[in-house]
Coordinates of C-alpha atoms and ligand atoms in Angstrom, one line a residue:
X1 CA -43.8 38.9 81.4
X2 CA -44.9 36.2 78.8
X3 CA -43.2 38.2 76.0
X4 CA -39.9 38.6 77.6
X5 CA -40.4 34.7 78.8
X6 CA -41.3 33.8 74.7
X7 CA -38.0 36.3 73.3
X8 CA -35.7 34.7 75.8
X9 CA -36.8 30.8 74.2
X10 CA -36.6 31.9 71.1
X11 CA -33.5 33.2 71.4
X12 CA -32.4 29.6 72.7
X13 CA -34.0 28.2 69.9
X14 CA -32.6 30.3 66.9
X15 CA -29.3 30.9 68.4
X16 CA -27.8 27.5 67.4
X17 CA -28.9 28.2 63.6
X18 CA -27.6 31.7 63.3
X19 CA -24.3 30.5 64.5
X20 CA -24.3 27.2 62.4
X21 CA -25.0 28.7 58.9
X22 CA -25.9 32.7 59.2
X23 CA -29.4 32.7 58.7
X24 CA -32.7 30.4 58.3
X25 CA -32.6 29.5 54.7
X26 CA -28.9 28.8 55.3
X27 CA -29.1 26.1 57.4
X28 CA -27.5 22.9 57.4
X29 CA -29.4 20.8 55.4
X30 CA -29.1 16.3 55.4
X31 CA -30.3 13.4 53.9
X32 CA -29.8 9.8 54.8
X33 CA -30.0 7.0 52.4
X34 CA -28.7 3.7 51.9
X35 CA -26.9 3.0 48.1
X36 CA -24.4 0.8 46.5
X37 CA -24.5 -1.8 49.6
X38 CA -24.1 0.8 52.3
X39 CA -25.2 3.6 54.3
X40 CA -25.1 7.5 52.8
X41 CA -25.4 10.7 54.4
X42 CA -24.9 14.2 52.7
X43 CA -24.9 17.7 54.1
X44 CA -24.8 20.7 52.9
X45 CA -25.5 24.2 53.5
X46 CA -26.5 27.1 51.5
X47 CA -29.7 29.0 50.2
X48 CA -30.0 26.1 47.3
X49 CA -29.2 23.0 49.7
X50 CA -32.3 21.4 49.4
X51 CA -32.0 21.5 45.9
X52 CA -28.6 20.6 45.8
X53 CA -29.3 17.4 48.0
X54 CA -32.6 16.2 45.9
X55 CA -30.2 16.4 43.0
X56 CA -27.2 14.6 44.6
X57 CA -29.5 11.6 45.8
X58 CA -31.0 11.2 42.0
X59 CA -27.4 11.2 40.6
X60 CA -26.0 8.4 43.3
X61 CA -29.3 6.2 42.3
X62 CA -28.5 6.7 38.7
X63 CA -25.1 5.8 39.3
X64 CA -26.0 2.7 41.3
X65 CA -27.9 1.7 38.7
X66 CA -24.9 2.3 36.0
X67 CA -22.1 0.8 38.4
X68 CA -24.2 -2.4 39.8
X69 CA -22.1 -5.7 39.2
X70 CA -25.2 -7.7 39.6
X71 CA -27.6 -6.0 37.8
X72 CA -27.6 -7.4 33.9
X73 CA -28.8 -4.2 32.2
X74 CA -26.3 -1.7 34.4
X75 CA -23.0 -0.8 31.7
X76 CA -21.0 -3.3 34.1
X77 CA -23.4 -6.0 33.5
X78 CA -23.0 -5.2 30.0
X79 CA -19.7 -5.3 29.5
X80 CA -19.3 -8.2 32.0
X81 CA -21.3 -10.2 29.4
X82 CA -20.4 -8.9 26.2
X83 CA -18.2 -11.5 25.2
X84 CA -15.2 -9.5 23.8
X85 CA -17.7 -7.2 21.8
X86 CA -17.7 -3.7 22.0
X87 CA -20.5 -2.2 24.3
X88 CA -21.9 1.3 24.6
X89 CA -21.9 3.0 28.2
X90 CA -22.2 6.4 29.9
X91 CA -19.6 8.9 30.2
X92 CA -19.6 8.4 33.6
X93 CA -18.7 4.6 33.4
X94 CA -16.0 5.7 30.6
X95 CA -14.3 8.2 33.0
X96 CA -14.3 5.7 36.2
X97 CA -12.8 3.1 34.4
X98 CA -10.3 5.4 32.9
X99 CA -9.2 6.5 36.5
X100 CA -8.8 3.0 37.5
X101 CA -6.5 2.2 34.4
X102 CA -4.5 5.4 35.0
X103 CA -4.3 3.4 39.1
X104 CA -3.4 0.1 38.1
X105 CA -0.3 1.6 36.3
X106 CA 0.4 3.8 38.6
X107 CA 0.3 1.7 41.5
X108 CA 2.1 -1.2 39.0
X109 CA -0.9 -3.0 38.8
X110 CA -1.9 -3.5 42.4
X111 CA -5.1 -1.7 41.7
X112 CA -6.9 -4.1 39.5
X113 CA -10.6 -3.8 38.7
X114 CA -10.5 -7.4 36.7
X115 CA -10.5 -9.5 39.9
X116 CA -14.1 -9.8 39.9
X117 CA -14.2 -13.5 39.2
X118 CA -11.3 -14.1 42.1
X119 CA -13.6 -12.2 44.4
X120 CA -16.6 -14.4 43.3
X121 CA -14.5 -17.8 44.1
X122 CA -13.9 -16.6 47.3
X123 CA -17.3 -15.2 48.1
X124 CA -17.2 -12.0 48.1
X125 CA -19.8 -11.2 46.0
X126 CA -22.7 -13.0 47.8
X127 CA -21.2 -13.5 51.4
X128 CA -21.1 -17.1 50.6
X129 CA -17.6 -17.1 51.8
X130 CA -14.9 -20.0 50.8
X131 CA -11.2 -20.2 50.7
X132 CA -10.8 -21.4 47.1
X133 CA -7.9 -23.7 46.0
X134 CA -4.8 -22.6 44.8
X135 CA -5.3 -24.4 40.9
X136 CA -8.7 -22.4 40.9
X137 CA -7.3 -19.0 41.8
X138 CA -4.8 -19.5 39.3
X139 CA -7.0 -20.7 36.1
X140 CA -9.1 -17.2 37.2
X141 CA -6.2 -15.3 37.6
X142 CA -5.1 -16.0 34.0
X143 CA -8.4 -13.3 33.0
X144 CA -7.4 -10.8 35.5
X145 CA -5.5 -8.0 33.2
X146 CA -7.0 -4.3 33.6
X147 CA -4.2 -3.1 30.5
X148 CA -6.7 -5.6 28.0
X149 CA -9.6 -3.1 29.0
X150 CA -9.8 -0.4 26.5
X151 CA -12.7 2.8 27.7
X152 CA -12.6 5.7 24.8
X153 CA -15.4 8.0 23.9
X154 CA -18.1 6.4 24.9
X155 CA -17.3 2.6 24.4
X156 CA -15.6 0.0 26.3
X157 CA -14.0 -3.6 25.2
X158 CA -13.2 -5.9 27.1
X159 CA -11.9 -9.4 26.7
X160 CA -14.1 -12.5 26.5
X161 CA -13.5 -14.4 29.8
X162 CA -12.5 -11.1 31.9
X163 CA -15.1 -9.5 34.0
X164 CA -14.7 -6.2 36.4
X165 CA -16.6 -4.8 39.3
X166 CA -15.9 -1.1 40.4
X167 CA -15.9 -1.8 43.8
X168 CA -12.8 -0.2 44.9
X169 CA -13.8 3.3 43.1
X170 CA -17.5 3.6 42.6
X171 CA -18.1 5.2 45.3
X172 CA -15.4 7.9 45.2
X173 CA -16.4 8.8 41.9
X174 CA -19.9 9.0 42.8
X175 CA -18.7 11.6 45.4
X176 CA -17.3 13.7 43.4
X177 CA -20.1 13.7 41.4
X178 CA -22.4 14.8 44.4
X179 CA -19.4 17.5 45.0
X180 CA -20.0 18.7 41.6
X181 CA -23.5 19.2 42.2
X182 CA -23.0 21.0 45.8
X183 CA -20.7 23.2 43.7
X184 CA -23.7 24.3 40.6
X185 CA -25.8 24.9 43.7
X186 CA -23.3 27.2 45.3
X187 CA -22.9 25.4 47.9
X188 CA -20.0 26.2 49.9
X189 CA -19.9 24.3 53.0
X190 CA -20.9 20.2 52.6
X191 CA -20.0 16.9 53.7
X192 CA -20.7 14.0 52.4
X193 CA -20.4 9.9 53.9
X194 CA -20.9 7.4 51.2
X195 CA -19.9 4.5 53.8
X196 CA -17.1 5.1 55.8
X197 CA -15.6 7.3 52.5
X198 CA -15.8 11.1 53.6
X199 CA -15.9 13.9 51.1
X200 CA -15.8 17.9 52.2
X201 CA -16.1 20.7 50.4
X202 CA -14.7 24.0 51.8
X203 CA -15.1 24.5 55.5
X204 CA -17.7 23.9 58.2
X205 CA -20.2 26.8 58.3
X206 CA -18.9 28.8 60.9
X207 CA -15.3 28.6 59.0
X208 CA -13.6 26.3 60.5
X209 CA -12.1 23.0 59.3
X210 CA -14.0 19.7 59.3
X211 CA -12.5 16.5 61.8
X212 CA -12.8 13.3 60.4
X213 CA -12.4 10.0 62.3
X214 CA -10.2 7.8 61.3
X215 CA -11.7 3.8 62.7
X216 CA -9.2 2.3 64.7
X217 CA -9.0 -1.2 62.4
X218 CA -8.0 -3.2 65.7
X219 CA -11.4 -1.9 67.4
X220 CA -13.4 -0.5 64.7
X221 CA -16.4 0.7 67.0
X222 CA -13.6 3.4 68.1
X223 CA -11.3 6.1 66.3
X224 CA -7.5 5.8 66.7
X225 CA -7.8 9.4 65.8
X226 CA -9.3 12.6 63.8
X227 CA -8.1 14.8 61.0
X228 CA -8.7 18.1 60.2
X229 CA -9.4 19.4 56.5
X230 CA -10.9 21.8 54.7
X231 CA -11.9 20.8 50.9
X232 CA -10.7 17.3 50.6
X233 CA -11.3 13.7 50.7
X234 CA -10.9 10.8 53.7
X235 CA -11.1 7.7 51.9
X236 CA -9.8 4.6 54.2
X237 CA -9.4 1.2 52.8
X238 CA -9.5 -1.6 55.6
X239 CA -9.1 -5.2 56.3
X240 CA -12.1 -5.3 59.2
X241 CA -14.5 -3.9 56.2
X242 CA -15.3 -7.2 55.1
X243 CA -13.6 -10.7 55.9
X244 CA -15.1 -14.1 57.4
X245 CA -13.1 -16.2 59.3
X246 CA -11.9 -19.7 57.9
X247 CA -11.8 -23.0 59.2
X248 CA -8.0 -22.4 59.9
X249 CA -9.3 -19.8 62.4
X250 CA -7.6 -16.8 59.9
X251 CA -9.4 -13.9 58.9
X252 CA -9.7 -13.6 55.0
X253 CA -10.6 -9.9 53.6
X254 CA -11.9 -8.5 50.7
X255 CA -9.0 -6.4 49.1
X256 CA -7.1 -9.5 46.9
X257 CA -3.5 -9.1 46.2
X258 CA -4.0 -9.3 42.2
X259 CA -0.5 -10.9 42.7
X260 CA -1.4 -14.1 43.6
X261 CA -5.6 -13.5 44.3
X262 CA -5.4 -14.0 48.1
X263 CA -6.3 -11.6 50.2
X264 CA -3.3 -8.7 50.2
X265 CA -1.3 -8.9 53.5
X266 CA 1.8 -6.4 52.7
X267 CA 2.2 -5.1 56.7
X268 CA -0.9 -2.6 56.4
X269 CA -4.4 -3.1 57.8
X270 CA -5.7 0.1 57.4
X271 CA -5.0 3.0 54.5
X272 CA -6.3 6.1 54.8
X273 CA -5.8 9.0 51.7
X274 CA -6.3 12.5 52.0
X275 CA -6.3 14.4 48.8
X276 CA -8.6 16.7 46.3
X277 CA -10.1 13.8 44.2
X278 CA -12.5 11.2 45.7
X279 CA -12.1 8.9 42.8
X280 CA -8.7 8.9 42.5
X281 CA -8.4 8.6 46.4
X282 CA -10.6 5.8 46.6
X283 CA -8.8 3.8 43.9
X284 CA -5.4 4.6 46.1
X285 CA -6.5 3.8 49.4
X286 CA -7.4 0.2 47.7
X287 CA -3.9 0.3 45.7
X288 CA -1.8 1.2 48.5
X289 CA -3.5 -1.8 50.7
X290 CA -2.4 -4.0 48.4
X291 CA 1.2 -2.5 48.0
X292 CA 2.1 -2.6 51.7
X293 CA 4.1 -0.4 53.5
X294 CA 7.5 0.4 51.4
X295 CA 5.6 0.6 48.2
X296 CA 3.1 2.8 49.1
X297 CA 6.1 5.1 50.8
X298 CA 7.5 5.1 47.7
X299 CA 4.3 5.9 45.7
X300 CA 3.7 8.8 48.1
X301 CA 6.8 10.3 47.2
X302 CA 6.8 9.7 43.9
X303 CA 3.2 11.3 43.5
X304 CA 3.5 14.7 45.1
X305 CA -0.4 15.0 45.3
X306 CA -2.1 13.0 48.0
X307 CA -1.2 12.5 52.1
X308 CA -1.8 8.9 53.6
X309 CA -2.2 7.4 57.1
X310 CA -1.4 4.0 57.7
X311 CA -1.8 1.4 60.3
X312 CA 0.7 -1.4 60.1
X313 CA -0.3 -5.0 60.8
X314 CA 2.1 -4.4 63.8
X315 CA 0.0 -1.6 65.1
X316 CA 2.0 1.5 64.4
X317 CA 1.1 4.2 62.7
X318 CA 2.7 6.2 60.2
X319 CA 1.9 9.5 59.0
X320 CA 3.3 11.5 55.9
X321 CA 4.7 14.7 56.9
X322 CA 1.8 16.9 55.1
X323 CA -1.0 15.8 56.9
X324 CA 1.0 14.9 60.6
X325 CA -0.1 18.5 61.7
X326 CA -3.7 18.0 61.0
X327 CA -3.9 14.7 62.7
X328 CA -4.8 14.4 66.2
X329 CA -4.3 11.2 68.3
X330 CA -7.0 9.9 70.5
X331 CA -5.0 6.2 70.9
X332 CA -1.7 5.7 72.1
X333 CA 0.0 3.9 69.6
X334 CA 4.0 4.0 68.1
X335 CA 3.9 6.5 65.9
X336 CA 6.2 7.8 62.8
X337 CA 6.1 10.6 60.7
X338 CA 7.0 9.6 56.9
X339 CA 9.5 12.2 55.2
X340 CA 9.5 13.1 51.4
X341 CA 13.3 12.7 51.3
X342 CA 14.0 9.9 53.8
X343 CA 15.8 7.2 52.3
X344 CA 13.9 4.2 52.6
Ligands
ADP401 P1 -14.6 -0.5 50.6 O1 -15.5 -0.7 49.4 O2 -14.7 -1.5 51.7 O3 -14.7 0.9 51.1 P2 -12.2 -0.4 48.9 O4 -12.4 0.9 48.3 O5 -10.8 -0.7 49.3 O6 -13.1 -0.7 50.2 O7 -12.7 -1.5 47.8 C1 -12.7 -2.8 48.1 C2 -13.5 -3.5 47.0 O8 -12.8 -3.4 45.7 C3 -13.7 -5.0 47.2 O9 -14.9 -5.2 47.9 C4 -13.7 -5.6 45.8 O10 -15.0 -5.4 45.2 C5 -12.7 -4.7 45.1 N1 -11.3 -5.2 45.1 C6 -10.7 -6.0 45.9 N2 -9.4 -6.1 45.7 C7 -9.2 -5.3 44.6 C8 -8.0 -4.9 43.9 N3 -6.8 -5.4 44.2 N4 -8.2 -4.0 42.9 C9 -9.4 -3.5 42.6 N5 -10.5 -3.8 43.2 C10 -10.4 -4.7 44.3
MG402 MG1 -11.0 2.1 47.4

């Protein structure tokens, strides 16, 4: 009687493993930790997962370290203070700045990693917030041109007075970095949160796809609604990230219009992309923010390898017609499908 009573538990207990991942050394595997200003959580599943994670944690410290803005000795602090001289850096730091060139001219320069000094007048960088005046922005502006950034081999220039922070791509380069890693583990079921930016890789472990929330930016303790994907990145770019309210009772957020170095208000408040590369989605989710709603149409359908959702200042949503299938409402809200060859 105590045997059949211990078989039947047991089979309660293993049951939800077997059908999560196959077997015991297959399970899902997790770690939690907080880097680059925000909270992290990977998972992964495979015989090697706990390898795959111990590595993936090392390589988002290292790149921390590489990427900080504040930290003198990281290859941003470097260049940040090598007046105009040429400084050595990692490949990493190479090929993340490269990606952000290739968005600033792609997205006609709305992506622009030279701001940092504009973002530090207006508090950004400390949380000392301030609304700066217009003469100020405009002397700091003056500094604020990615195309005088040059990255090859391993060595970067960059002008005197200009300084950059990698805020609007670090972290979905350091994603696919971890996704690189998950792969030379064979890992072939992960999913990875670096702070609101989601990163899968193939399908959940019992096959099907993964749903990924997508933070209602009017309520942002609730979801507007999921998506479904398999093998892709959810990288959403917000204006209820980070703002402070001003004396003038308006909010003021953290993604500048490199147009005139206030905060960008082009119609959108939130920008989510959905495509294969977490770097170069992160740097478009920032770069369609800032180009507002007709531009980033237009972007969409001149680039061919992405999908976006995007909530208007207005409150509706619009969808482009390749991911409009996956997505699933869980708000009411006007909604329109974007076409490829609607005429805007
Ligand atoms: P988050 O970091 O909140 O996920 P983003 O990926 O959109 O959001 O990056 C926003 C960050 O990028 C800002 O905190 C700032 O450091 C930097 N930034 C702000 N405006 C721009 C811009 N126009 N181009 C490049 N970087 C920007
Ligand atoms: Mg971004």
């Amino acid at each position: 009687m105590k045997n059949k009573y211990m078989k039947v538990l047991s089979g309660i207990c293993v049951m939800p493993l077997l059908t999560a991942c196959g077997n015991r050394a297959d399970t899902m595997q997790s770690a939690d930790l907080f880097a680059m200003d925000t909270y992290m959580s990977i998972k992964a599943c495979g015989p090697e997962a706990d390898a795959a994670l111990a590595e993936a944690e090392a390589k988002i410290r290292v790149l921390e370290q590489t990427f900080s803005v504040t930290d003198e000795a990281s290859d941003i602090g470097k260049i940040n203070r090598a007046d105009g001289q040429p400084v050595a850096v990692s490949a990493d730091t190479v090929s993340v700045l490269q990606t952000a060139q290739k968005m600033n001219r792609e997205s006609g320069g709305a992506l622009c990693i030279s701001l940092y000094p504009v973002l530090r007048a207006w508090g950004f960088t400390t949380g000392e917030y301030r609304i700066p005046a217009a003469d100020e922005i405009k002397a700091l502006l003056r500094n604020a041109d990615d195309t005088q950034i040059f990255a090859e081999g391993r060595t970067v220039r960059c002008p005197a007075d200009t300084e950059i922070d990698l805020g609007a791509v670090a972290k979905g380069y350091t994603g696919d970095a971890v996704m690189e890693i998950m792969q030379a583990h064979g890992i072939s079921s992960a999913i990875i949160n670096l702070g609101g930016n989601v990163q899968t890789r193939g399908s959940r472990p019992d096959g099907t796809a993964w749903t990924v929330g997508i933070t209602d930016p009017f309520a942002p303790d609730s979801l507007i609604g999921t998506v479904s994907v398999t093998d892709r990145a959810v990288i959403t770019s917000g204006n209820y990230e980070r703002y402070f309210t001003g004396e003038d009772g308006r909010r003021y957020w953290h993604i500048l219009d490199p147009a005139d170095g206030c905060p960008a208000d082009n119609g959108l408040v939130s920008v989510t992309v959905i495509g294969g590369s977490g770097a170069e989605c992160d740097a478009l989710s920032t770069a369609l923010f800032v180009e507002g709603t007709q531009q980033a149409a237009e972007h969409w359908r001149r680039s061919g390898d992405f999908e976006m959702i995007l909530v208007t200042s207005d409150g509706e949503l619009l969808l482009t017609e390749g991911i409009a299938a996956d997505y699933t409402a869980k708000k009411e809200m006007p909604c329109r499908v974007v076409q490829r060859d609607e005429k805007p």
